[in-house]
CSV table of C-alpha atoms in Angstrom, one decimal:
chain,number,residue,atom,x,y,z
A,24,MET,CA,0.0,-0.2,0.0
A,25,LYS,CA,1.5,3.5,-1.1
A,26,CYS,CA,0.8,6.8,0.7
A,27,PRO,CA,-2.2,8.5,-0.3
A,28,ASN,CA,0.0,11.9,1.1
A,29,CYS,CA,3.1,11.5,-0.4
A,30,GLY,CA,3.3,8.1,-1.9
A,31,SER,CA,5.9,5.9,0.1
A,32,PRO,CA,5.5,2.7,0.7
A,33,MET,CA,3.4,2.2,4.2
A,34,THR,CA,3.8,-0.4,6.6
A,35,THR,CA,0.7,-2.4,7.8
A,36,ALA,CA,0.3,-4.2,11.2
A,37,ARG,CA,-2.7,-5.5,13.5
A,38,GLU,CA,-3.0,-3.3,16.7
A,39,ASN,CA,-5.0,-1.4,19.1
A,40,TYR,CA,-6.6,2.0,17.8
A,41,ARG,CA,-8.2,4.4,19.8
A,42,TYR,CA,-10.9,5.4,18.1
A,43,ASP,CA,-11.3,9.1,18.1
A,44,GLU,CA,-13.8,9.7,15.0
A,45,CYS,CA,-16.6,8.4,16.7
A,46,GLY,CA,-16.8,11.2,19.0
A,47,LEU,CA,-16.0,9.4,21.9
A,48,PRO,CA,-12.6,9.7,23.7
A,49,ASN,CA,-12.6,6.4,25.5
A,50,VAL,CA,-13.1,4.3,22.6
A,51,THR,CA,-10.4,1.9,21.3
A,52,LEU,CA,-10.5,-0.8,18.6
A,53,ARG,CA,-8.3,-4.1,19.1
A,54,GLY,CA,-6.2,-5.6,16.6
A,55,VAL,CA,-7.3,-3.6,14.0
A,56,GLU,CA,-5.4,-3.2,10.6
A,57,VAL,CA,-3.3,0.5,11.0
A,58,SER,CA,-1.0,1.4,7.8
A,59,ARG,CA,1.5,3.9,8.3
A,60,CYS,CA,4.0,6.0,6.4
A,61,SER,CA,7.2,6.5,7.9
A,62,GLU,CA,8.4,9.3,5.5
A,63,CYS,CA,5.1,11.9,6.3
A,64,GLY,CA,3.2,10.0,10.0
A,65,GLU,CA,0.0,9.4,7.6
A,66,ILE,CA,-2.1,6.6,9.2
A,67,ASP,CA,-4.7,4.8,7.4
A,68,VAL,CA,-7.0,2.4,9.3
A,69,ALA,CA,-9.0,-0.2,8.2
A,70,ILE,CA,-12.7,-0.1,10.0
A,71,SER,CA,-15.3,-3.2,8.4
A,72,ARG,CA,-18.4,-2.7,9.3
A,73,ILE,CA,-18.8,0.3,10.5
A,74,GLU,CA,-22.3,0.5,11.2
A,75,LYS,CA,-22.2,-2.8,13.4
A,76,LEU,CA,-19.3,-1.1,15.3
A,77,HIS,CA,-21.2,2.0,16.0
A,78,PHE,CA,-24.1,-0.4,17.3
A,79,ALA,CA,-22.1,-2.0,19.6
A,80,ILE,CA,-21.0,1.5,21.2
A,81,ALA,CA,-23.9,2.3,21.6
A,82,LYS,CA,-25.4,-0.7,23.4
A,83,ALA,CA,-22.0,-1.0,25.6
A,84,LEU,CA,-22.8,2.5,26.5
A,85,ILE,CA,-26.6,2.0,27.5
A,86,GLU,CA,-25.9,-0.9,29.1
A,87,ARG,CA,-23.4,0.4,31.7
A,88,THR,CA,-24.4,1.6,35.2
A,89,GLU,CA,-22.8,5.1,34.9
A,90,ARG,CA,-24.5,8.1,34.4
A,91,LEU,CA,-24.3,9.2,31.1
A,92,GLN,CA,-21.9,11.9,29.9
A,93,ALA,CA,-22.4,15.1,27.4
A,94,VAL,CA,-20.5,13.3,24.7
A,95,GLU,CA,-22.3,9.9,25.2
A,96,ILE,CA,-25.5,11.8,24.8
A,97,ARG,CA,-24.2,13.5,22.0
A,98,PHE,CA,-23.2,10.0,20.4
A,99,LEU,CA,-26.4,8.2,21.1
A,100,ARG,CA,-28.5,10.9,19.6
A,101,LYS,CA,-26.3,11.0,16.6
A,102,TRP,CA,-26.6,7.2,16.4
A,103,LEU,CA,-30.4,7.7,16.3
A,104,GLY,CA,-30.5,10.0,13.3
A,105,TRP,CA,-32.0,12.5,15.3
A,106,SER,CA,-31.5,16.1,15.5
A,107,GLY,CA,-30.9,18.3,18.5
A,108,THR,CA,-34.3,19.2,18.0
A,109,ASP,CA,-35.8,15.8,17.1
A,110,LEU,CA,-34.3,14.8,20.4
A,111,ALA,CA,-36.1,17.7,22.4
A,112,GLN,CA,-39.4,16.6,21.0
A,113,VAL,CA,-39.1,13.2,21.8
A,114,MET,CA,-38.0,13.8,25.4
A,115,GLY,CA,-40.3,17.0,25.9
A,116,VAL,CA,-37.7,19.6,26.9
A,117,THR,CA,-36.9,22.2,24.8
A,118,LYS,CA,-33.5,22.0,22.3
A,119,GLU,CA,-31.5,24.4,23.9
A,120,THR,CA,-31.9,21.8,26.9
A,121,VAL,CA,-30.8,19.3,24.4
A,122,SER,CA,-27.5,21.6,23.8
A,123,ARG,CA,-27.0,22.0,27.2
A,124,TRP,CA,-26.8,18.3,27.9
A,125,GLU,CA,-24.4,17.9,25.1
A,126,ASN,CA,-22.1,20.5,26.1
A,127,ASP,CA,-21.9,19.6,30.1
A,128,LYS,CA,-24.0,22.7,31.1
A,129,GLU,CA,-26.7,20.9,32.7
A,130,PRO,CA,-26.7,17.1,33.6
A,131,MET,CA,-29.1,15.1,32.0
A,132,GLY,CA,-32.1,13.9,34.2
A,133,PRO,CA,-32.4,10.6,35.1
A,134,ILE,CA,-36.3,10.2,33.5
A,135,ALA,CA,-34.6,11.6,30.5
A,136,GLU,CA,-31.7,9.4,30.8
A,137,ARG,CA,-33.8,6.6,31.0
A,138,LEU,CA,-35.8,7.3,27.8
A,139,LEU,CA,-32.9,7.9,26.0
A,140,ARG,CA,-31.7,4.5,26.5
A,141,MET,CA,-34.9,3.1,25.9
A,142,CYS,CA,-35.0,4.7,22.5
A,143,VAL,CA,-31.4,3.2,22.0
A,144,ALA,CA,-32.4,-0.3,23.1
A,145,ASN,CA,-35.5,-0.2,21.2
A,146,LEU,CA,-35.2,1.6,18.1
A,147,ALA,CA,-33.3,1.3,15.1
A,148,PRO,CA,-31.5,4.2,13.7
A,149,LEU,CA,-34.0,6.7,11.9
A,150,GLU,CA,-34.0,5.2,8.6
A,151,ASN,CA,-36.0,2.6,9.8
A,152,TYR,CA,-37.8,4.9,12.1
A,153,SER,CA,-39.6,8.2,11.9
A,154,VAL,CA,-39.7,10.4,14.5
A,155,ASP,CA,-42.3,12.3,13.2
A,156,ILE,CA,-44.6,9.8,14.8
A,157,LEU,CA,-43.6,10.8,18.0
A,158,LYS,CA,-43.9,14.7,17.1
A,159,ALA,CA,-47.6,13.7,15.9
A,160,LEU,CA,-48.5,12.7,19.7
A,161,GLN,CA,-51.5,14.6,20.8
A,162,ASP,CA,-52.5,15.2,24.0
A,163,THR,CA,-56.0,13.7,24.0
A,164,CYS,CA,-57.5,11.4,26.4
A,165,LYS,CA,-59.6,9.8,23.1
A,166,THR,CA,-59.5,5.8,23.0
A,167,LYS,CA,-59.4,5.0,19.1
A,168,HIS,CA,-60.0,1.7,18.2
A,169,LEU,CA,-57.3,-0.4,17.5
A,170,TYR,CA,-57.9,-3.1,14.5
A,171,LEU,CA,-55.2,-5.7,13.9
A,172,GLU,CA,-55.3,-8.5,11.3
A,173,GLU,CA,-53.2,-12.0,11.0
A,174,ILE,CA,-51.2,-12.1,7.7
A,175,GLY,CA,-49.0,-15.1,6.9
A,176,LYS,CA,-47.2,-15.5,10.6
A,177,ASP,CA,-47.6,-11.8,11.9
A,178,TRP,CA,-50.1,-9.7,13.5
A,179,ILE,CA,-50.4,-6.2,11.3
A,180,ALA,CA,-52.3,-3.2,12.7
A,181,ALA,CA,-55.1,-2.6,10.3
A,182,ALA,CA,-56.7,0.7,9.2
């Protein structure tokens, strides 16, 4: 492999790599392929299945018993594919509150943290789940009838 900066040969080895690119300061990937240029110092890291890696990071964060830190809240929000406004709407707070959580100006409360953890545990990133569903929630006590029908081996909500 040649260096993309200077064209010199790069040496490749499996090593531990501090994965700062994910936005978290405490993530290390074990035994990944790292190529280094001895001429200009360029480093190239081969990370396969990055979506699965980010899923594993999100899962590890929500399974810890320690409170979430500001950078972890930001990582989880981005993993869900939500903007700060989206997260604010889901949590029932202002976008300024989300900004304070993510910039370590105000701690996220325990109830909001539980809700964020549950969202990460139960929702796929935004491509598979629309936050518009949560935006459309209405403050009403009316109960609407729910119809379901069996299609194949699944039960589907019918219109």
